[in-house]
Coordinates of C-alpha atoms and ligand atoms in Angstrom, one line a residue:
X1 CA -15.5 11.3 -18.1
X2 CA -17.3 13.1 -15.2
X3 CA -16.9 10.7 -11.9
X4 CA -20.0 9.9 -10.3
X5 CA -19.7 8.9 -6.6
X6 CA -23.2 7.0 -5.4
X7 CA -24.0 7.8 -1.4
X8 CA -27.2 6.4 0.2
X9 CA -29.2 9.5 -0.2
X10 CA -28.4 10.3 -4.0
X11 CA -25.2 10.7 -6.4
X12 CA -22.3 13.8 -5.7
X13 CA -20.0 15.0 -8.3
X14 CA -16.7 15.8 -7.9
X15 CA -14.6 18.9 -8.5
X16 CA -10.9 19.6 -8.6
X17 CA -8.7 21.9 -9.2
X18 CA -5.0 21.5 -9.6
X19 CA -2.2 24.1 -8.8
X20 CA 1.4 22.9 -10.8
X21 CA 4.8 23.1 -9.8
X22 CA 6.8 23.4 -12.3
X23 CA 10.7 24.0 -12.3
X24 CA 11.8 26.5 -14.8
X25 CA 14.3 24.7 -17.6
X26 CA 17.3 27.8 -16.8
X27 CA 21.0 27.4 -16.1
X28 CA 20.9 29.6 -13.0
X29 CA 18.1 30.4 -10.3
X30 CA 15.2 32.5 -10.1
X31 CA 17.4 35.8 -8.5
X32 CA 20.6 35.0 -8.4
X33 CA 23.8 32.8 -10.4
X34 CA 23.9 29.9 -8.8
X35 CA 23.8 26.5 -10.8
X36 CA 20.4 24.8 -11.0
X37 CA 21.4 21.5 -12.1
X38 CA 20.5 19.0 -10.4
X39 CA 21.6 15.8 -8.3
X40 CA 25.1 18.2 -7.1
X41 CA 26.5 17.2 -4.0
X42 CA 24.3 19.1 -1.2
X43 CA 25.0 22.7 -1.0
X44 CA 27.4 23.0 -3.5
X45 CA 24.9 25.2 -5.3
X46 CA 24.0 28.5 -3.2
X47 CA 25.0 31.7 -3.4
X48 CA 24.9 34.4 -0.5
X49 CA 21.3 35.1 -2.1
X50 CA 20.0 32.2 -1.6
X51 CA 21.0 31.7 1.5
X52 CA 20.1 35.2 2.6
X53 CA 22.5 36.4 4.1
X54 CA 22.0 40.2 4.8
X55 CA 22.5 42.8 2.4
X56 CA 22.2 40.3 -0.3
X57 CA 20.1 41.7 -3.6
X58 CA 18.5 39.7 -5.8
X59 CA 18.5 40.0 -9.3
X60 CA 15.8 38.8 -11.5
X61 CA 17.0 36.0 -14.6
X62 CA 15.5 36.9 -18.0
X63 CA 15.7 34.0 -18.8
X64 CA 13.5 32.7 -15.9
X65 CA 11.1 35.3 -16.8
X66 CA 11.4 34.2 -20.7
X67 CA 10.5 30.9 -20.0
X68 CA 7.0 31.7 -18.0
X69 CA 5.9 33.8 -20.8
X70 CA 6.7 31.4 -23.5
X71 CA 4.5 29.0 -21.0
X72 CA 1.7 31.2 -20.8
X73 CA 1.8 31.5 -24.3
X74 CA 1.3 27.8 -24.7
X75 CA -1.2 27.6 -22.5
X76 CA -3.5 30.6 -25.0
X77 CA -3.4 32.9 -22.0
X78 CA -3.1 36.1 -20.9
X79 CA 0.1 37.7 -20.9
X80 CA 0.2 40.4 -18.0
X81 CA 3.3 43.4 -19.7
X82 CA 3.0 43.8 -15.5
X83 CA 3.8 42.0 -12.9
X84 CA 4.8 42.5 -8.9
X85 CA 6.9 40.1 -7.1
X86 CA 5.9 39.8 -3.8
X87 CA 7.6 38.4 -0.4
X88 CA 5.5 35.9 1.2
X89 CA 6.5 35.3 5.1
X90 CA 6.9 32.1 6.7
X91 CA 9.3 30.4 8.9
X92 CA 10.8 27.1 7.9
X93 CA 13.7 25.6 8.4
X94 CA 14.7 25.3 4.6
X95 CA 13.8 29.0 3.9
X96 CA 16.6 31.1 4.9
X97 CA 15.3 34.5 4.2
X98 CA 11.9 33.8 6.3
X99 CA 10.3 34.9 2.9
X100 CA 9.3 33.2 -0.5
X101 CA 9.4 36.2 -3.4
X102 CA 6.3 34.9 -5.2
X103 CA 4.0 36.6 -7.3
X104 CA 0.2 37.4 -5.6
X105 CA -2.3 40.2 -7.0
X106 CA -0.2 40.3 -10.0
X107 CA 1.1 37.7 -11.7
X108 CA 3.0 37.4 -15.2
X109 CA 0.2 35.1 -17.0
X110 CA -3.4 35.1 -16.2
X111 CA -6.2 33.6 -17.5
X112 CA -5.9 30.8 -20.5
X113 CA -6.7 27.4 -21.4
X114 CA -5.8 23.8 -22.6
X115 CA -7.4 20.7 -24.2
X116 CA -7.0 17.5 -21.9
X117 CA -7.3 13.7 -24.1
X118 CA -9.5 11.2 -22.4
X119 CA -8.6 7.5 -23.4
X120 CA -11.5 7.5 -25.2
X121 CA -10.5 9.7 -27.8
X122 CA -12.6 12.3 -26.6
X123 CA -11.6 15.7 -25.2
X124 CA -12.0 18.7 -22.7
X125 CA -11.4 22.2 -22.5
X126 CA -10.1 23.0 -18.9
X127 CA -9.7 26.3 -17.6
X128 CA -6.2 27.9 -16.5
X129 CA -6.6 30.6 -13.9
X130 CA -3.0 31.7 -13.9
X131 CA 0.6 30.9 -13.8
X132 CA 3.1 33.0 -11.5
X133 CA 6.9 32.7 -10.7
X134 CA 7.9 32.1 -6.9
X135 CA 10.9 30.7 -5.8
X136 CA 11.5 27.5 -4.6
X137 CA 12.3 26.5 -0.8
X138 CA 15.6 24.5 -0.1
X139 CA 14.5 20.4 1.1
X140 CA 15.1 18.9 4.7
X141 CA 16.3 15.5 5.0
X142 CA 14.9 13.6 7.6
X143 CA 16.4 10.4 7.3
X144 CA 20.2 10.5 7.7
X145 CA 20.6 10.5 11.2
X146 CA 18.5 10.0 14.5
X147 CA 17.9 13.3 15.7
X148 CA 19.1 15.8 13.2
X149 CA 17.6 16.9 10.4
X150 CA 19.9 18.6 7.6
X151 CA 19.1 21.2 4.8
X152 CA 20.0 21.3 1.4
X153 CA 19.9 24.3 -0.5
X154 CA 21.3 23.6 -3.6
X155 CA 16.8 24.0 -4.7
X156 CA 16.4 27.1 -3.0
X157 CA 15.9 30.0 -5.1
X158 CA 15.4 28.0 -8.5
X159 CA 12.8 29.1 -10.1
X160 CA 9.3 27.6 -10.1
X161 CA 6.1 27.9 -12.4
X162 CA 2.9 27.8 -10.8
X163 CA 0.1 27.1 -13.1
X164 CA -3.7 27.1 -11.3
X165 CA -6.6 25.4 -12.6
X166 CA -10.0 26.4 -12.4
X167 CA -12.2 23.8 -10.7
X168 CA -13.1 22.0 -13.8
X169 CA -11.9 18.6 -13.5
X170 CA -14.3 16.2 -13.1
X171 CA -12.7 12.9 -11.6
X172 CA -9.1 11.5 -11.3
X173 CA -8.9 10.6 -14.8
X174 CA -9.3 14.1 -15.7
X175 CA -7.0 15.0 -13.6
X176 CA -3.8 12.7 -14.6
X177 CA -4.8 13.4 -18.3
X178 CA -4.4 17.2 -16.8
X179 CA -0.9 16.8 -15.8
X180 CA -0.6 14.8 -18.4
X181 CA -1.2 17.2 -21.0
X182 CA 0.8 19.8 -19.2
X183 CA 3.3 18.1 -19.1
X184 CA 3.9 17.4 -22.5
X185 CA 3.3 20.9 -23.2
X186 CA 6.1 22.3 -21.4
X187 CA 8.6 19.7 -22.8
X188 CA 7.3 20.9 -26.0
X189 CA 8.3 24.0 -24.8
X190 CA 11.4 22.9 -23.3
X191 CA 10.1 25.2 -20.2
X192 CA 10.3 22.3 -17.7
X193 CA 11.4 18.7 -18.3
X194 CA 8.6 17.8 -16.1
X195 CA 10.3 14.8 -14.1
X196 CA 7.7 14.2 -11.6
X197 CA 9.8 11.7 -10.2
X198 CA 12.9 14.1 -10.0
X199 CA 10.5 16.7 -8.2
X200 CA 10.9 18.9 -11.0
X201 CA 6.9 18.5 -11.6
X202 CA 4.4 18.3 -8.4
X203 CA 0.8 19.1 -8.0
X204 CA -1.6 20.4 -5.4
X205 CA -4.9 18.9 -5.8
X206 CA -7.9 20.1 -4.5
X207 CA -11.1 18.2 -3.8
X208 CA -14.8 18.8 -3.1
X209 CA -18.2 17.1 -3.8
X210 CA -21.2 18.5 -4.4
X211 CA -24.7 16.9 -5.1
X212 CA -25.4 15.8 -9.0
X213 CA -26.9 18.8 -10.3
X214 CA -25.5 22.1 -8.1
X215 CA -24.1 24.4 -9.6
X216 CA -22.4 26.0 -6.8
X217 CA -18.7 24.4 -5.1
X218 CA -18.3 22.4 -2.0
X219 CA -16.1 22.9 0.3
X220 CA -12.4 21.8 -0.7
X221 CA -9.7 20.2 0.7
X222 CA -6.3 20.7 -0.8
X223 CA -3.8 17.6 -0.8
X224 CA 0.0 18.9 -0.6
X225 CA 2.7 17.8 -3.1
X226 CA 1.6 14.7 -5.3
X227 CA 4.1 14.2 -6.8
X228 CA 2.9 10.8 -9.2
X229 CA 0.3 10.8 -11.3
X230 CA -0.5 7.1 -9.5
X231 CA -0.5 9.5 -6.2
X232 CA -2.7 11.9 -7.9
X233 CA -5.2 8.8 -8.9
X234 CA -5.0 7.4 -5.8
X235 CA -5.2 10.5 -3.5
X236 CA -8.2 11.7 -5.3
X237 CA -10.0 8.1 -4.8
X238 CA -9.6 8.1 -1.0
X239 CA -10.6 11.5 -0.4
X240 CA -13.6 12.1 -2.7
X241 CA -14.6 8.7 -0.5
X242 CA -13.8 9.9 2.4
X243 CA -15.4 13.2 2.0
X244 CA -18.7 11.2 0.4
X245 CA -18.8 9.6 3.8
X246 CA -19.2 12.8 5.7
X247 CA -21.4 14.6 3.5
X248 CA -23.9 11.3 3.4
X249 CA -23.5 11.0 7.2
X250 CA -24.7 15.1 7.1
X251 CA -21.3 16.4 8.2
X252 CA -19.5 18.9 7.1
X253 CA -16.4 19.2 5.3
X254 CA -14.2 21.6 7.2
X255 CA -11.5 23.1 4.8
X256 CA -7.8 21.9 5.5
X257 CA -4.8 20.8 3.9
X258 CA -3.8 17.4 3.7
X259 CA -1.1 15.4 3.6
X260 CA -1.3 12.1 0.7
X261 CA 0.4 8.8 2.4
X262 CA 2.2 6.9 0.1
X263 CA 2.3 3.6 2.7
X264 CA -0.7 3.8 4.4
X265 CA -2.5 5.0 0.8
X266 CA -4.8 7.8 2.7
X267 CA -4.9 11.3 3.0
X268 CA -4.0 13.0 6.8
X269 CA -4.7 16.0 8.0
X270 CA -1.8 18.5 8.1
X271 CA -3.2 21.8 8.9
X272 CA -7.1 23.5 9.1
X273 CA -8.2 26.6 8.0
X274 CA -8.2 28.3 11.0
X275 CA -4.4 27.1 11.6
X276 CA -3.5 28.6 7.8
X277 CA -0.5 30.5 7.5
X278 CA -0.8 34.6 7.4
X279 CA 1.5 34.6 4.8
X280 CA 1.6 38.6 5.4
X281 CA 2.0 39.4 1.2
X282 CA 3.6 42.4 0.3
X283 CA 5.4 43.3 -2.8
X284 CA 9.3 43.1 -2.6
X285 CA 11.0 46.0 -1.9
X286 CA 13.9 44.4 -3.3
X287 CA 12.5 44.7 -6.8
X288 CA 11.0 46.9 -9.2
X289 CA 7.5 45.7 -11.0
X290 CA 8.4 43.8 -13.8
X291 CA 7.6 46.1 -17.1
X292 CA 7.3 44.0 -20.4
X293 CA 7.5 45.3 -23.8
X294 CA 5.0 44.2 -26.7
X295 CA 7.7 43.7 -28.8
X296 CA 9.7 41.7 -26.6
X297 CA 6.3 39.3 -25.8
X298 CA 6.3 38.7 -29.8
X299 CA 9.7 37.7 -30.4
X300 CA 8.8 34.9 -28.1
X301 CA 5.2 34.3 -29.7
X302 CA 7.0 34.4 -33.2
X303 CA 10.0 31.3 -32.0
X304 CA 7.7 29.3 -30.2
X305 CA 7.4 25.8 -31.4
X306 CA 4.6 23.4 -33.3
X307 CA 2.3 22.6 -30.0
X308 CA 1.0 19.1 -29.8
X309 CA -2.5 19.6 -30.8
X310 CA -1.7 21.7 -33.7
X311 CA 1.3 18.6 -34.8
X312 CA -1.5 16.3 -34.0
X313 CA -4.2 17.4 -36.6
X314 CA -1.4 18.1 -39.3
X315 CA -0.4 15.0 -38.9
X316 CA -4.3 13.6 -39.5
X317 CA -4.4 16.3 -42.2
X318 CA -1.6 16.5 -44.3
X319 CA -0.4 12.1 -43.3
X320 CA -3.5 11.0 -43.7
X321 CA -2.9 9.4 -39.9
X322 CA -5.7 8.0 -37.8
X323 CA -6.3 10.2 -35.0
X324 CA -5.1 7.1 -32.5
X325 CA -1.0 6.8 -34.4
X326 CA -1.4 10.7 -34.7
X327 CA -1.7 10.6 -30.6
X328 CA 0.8 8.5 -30.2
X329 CA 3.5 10.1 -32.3
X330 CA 3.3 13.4 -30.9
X331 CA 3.3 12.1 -26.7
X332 CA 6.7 13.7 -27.2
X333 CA 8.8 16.1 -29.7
X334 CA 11.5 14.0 -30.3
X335 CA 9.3 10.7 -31.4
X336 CA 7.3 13.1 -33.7
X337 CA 10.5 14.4 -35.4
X338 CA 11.8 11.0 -36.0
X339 CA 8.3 10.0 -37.6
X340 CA 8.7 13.0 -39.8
X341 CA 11.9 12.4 -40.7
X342 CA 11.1 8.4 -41.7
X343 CA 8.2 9.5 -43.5
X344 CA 9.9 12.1 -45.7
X345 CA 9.5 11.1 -48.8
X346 CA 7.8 8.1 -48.3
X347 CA 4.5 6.2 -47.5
X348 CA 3.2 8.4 -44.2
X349 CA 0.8 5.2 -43.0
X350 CA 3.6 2.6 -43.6
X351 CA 6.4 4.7 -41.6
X352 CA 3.5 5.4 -38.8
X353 CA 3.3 2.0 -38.8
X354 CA 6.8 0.7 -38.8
X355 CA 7.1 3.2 -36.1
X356 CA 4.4 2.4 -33.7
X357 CA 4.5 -0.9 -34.0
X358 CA 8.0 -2.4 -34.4
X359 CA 10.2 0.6 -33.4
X360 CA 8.2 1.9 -30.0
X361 CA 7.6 -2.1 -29.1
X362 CA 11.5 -2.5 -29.7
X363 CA 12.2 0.5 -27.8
X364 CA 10.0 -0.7 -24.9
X365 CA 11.0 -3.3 -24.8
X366 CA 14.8 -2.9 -24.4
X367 CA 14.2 0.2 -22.4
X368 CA 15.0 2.9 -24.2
X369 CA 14.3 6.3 -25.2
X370 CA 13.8 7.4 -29.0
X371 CA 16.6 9.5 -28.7
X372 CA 18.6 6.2 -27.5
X373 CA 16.8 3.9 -30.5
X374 CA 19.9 1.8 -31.8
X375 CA 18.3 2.1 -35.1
X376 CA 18.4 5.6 -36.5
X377 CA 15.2 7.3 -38.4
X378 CA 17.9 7.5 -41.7
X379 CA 18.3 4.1 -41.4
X380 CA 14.5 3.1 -40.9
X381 CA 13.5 4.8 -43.5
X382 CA 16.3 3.0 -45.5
X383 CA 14.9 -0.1 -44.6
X384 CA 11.7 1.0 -45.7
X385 CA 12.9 1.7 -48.9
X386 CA 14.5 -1.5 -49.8
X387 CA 10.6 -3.1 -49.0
X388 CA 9.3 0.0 -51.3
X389 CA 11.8 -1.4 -54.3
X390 CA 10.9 -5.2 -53.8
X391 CA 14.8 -5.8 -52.7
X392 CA 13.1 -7.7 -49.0
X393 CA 9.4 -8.5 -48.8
X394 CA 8.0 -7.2 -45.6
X395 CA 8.4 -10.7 -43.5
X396 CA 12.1 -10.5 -44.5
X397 CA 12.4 -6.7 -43.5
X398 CA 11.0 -7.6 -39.8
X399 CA 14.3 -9.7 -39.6
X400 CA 16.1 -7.2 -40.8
X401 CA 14.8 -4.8 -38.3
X402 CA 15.5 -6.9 -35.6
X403 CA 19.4 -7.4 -37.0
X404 CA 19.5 -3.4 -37.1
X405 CA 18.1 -2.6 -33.4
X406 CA 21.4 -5.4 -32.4
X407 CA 23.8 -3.9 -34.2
X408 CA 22.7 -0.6 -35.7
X409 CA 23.9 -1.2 -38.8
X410 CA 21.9 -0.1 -41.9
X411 CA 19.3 -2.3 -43.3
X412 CA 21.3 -2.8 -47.0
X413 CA 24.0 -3.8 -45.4
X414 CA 22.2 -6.5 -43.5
X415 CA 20.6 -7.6 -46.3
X416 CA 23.6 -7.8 -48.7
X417 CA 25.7 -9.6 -45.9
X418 CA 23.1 -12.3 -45.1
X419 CA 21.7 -12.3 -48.6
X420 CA 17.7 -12.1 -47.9
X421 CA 17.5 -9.8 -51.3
X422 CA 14.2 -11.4 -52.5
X423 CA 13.8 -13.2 -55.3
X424 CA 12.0 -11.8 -58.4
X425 CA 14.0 -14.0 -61.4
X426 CA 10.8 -16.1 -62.3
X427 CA 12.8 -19.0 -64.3
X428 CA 14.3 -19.4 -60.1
X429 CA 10.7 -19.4 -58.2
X430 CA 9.5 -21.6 -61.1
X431 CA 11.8 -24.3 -60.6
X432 CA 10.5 -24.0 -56.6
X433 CA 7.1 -23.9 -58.0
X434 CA 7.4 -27.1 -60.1
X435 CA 8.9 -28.9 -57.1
X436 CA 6.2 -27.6 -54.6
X437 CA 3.8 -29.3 -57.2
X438 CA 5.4 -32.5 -57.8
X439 CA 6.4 -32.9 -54.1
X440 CA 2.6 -32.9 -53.3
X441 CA 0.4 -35.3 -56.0
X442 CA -2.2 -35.3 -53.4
X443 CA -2.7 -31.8 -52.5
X444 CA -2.5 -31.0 -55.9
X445 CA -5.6 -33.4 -57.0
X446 CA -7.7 -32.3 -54.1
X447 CA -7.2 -28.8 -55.1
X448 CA -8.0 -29.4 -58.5
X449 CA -11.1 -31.0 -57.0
X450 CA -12.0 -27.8 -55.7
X451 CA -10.5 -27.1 -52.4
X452 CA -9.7 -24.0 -52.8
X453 CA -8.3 -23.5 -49.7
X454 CA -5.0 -25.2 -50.3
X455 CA -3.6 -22.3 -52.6
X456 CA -2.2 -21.1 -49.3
X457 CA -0.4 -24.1 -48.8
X458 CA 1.3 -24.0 -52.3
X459 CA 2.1 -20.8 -51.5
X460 CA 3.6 -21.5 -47.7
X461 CA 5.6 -24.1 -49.1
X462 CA 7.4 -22.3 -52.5
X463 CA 8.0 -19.3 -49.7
X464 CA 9.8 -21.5 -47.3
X465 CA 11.9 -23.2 -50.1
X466 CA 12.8 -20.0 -51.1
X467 CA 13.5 -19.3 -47.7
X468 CA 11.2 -16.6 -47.4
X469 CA 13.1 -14.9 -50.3
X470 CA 10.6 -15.6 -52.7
X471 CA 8.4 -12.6 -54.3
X472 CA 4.9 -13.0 -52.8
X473 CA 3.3 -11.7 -56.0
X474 CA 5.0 -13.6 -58.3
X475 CA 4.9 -16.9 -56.3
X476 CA 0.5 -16.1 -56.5
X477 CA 0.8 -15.5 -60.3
X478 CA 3.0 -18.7 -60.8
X479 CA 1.1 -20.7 -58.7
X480 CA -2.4 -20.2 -59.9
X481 CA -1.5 -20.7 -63.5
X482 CA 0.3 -24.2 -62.8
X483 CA -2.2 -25.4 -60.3
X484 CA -4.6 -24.5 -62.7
X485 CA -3.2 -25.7 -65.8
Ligands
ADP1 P1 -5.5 28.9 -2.5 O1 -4.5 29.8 -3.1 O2 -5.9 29.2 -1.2 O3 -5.1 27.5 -2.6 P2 -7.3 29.3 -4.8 O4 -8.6 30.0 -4.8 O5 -6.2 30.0 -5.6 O6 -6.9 29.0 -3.3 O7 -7.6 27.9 -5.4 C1 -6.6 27.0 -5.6 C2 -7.1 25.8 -6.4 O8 -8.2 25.2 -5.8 C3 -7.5 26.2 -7.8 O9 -6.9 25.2 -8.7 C4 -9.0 26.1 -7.9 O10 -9.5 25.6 -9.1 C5 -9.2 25.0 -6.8 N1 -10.5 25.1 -6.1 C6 -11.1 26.2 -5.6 N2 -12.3 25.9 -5.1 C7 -12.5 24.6 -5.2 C8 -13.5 23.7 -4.8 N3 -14.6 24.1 -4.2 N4 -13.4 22.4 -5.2 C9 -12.3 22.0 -5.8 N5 -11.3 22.8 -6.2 C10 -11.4 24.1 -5.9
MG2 MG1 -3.3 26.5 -2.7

């Protein structure tokens, strides 16, 4: 939904664009062998590369470079067969060499696109503009004594995805639904695990206004490093206002970049235009253009995986799912696999709702992944089948459910240990019956009378003598022909 902002002389749209940071999902860094994993003690990860120390050559991962193209192919976009690295200068205290090898004039993917979900079920195609490899910078810490600061650069030299938008996001929701969708691609992909929280996933966001109805862009200003999607939100809030503010007072925006403040929840000033770096771009003598082959680029194309949007309308198709429980059993691979797997050979509505509704609310609410669920997808769809045969009626099996996420065991056993197989043996729910009826003369004459309505009593009450063991359809047939009789 396109955000309106409403000044005093008329309404402004607003226009972002997004560049990603993505961290490449690779054992060792961008150009050299060192270990990418992450949370190591500080510098316990960084070869003589990455900490450039002269005469050191770096040599380009394939599996780095494997990882951006199966990206770009996710993202329908351009593969470039070539690509320069390139150094770009700047001094920083976590950049060793005095030089980030990103990509510039040529990078590896160019243009593409995606399909963002708004919450109300609608959708957007939003433009990608490119992705490029670059490395990443090592990370000061500020906050460990009073007048040092100390480097770790255990991150520098991983490798990094950076995937541009074009400016057609309309408003923060766009935005988060953005990342969002990003996000879930490249887990799909297993490019990126897309921890925002673990800095493996940040964003850039750039924001103008313009007036409702122009077709041509403001002038932007480009928050640094959100790394939330609250923070994206939130950032975009305060500075479309604070640009709306200007523009209505007839000011100018100038272009900067700014810096988003968690505490003080506004955007600052970091550094103008006129104050950007020269970043002094040149391709890296270092290395050679990177030359891919055709048939390389398919092999790739030919292993990558079922892409949400593509699981998503199989699973309306060939399930027969709403569009809603389709959404939310493909947010992530592994929670569509185990709906697959419970659903094999059984009712596809009934497992998307067993799934949806009692499994992710368990799951919730304990805390835990679906990779983590106590209760295996064998062993729901065990469960499942024991309701399918009429063993547990479908209260019962909600018990049962809750017995299994406790102690993981599988749902016949459950049911043969506590003995909640349901009972069908109509001479047994008879004798209930006839009690039910004799325990209640005046039910039973106001019924006859013709209040209707108390068949549900009748019913409530052989159930609980039965303790809920009872079959519900032959309790009904029962019932009605000795309340009637
Ligand atoms: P730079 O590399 O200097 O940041 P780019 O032209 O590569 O500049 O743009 C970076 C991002 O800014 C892109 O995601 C693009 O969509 C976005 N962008 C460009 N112009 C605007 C604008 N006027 N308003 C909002 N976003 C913009
Ligand atoms: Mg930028």
């Amino acid at each position: 939904m396109a955000e309106t902002l409403q000044g005093k002389t008329g309404e402004w749209e607003m226009v972002i664009g997004l560049e990603i940071h993505a961290q490449v999902i690779a054992k060792s860094k961008l150009f050299s062998g060192a270990s990418t994993e992450f949370g190591s003690q500080p510098n316990t990860q960084v070869s003589f590369v990455d900490a450039g120390m002269p005469g050191m050559l770096p040599v380009l991962n394939e599996v780095c470079v494997e990882q951006a193209v199966r990206t770009g192919l996710g993202l329908n976009a351009q593969i470039n067969h070539h690509s320069v690295f390139a150094r770009k200068n700047y001094f920083y205290p976590d950049l060793p060499t005095g030089y980030q090898i990103s990509q510039f004039e040529d990078p590896i993917v160019g243009e593409g696109n995606i399909e963002i979900d708004m919450e109300d079920g609608t959708t957007k195609n939003i433009g990608i503009t490119r992705l490029h490899l670059e490395q990443d910078a090592g990370k000061s810490i500020h906050d460990m004594h009073p007048s040092k600061s100390y480097i770790d650069l255990n991150r520098a030299g991983c490798a990094l995805m950076e995937i541009v938008s074009e400016p057609d996001l309309r408003g923060g929701d766009e935005a988060c639904a953005y990342i969002s969708k990003i996000r879930m691609i490249l887990r799909y992909l297993g490019t990126c695990d897309g921890n925002m929280d673990e800095g493996s996933m940040r964003a850039d966001v750039n924001v103008s206004l313009r007036r409702k109805g122009e077709t041509e862009l403001g002038t932007r200003c480009e928050i640094k490093n959100v790394n939330s999607l609250k923070a994206v939100q939130q950032s975009i809030t305060y500075e479309s206002k604070r640009q709306l503010e200007l523009l209505e007072d007839g000011e100018k925006i100038h272009q900067e970049t700014r810096l988003w403040d968690t505490n003080k929840m506004e955007t600052r000033s970091m550094r103008s235009k006129e104050e950007a770096h020269d970043y002094r771009y040149f391709p890296d003598p270092d290395l050679l253009p990177l030359e891919l082959e055709s048939s390389w680029v398919n092999q790739i194309k030919e292993t990558l995986p079922e892409l949400p949007d593509q699981k998503k309308a199989r699973f309306v198709d060939a399930f027969g799912l709403s569009l809603y429980d389709a959404s939310i059993l493909i947010t992530e691979r592994a929670r569509a696999d185990y709906f697959e797997t419970v659903s094999s050979g059984r009712d596809s509505k009934v497992a998307a709702n067993w799934v949806i509704n009692e499994l992710l609310g368990a799951l919730n609410k304990m805390d835990l992944e679906i990779n983590q669920s106590p209760v295996t997808a064998q062993h729901l769809g065990g469960l499942l089948d024991l309701i399918a045969d009429n063993t547990i009626s479908g209260k019962i099996a909600k018990d049962v459910f809750s017995e299994m996420m406790e102690t993981s065991k599988d749902a016949s056993t459950i049911v043969e240990e506590k003995g909640l197989k349901q009972v069908t043996d109509t001479g047994a729910i008879e004798a209930l019956v006839d009690e039910v009826i004799a325990e209640n003369p005046d039910n039973l004459a106001a019924y006859r009378s013709g209040k209707d309505r108390l068949f549900g009593f009748f019913v409530g009450q052989v159930m609980k003598k039965s303790q809920g063991k009872a079959n519900p359809a032959v309790v009904n047939t029962l019932l009605k022909s000795k309340l009637n009789g």
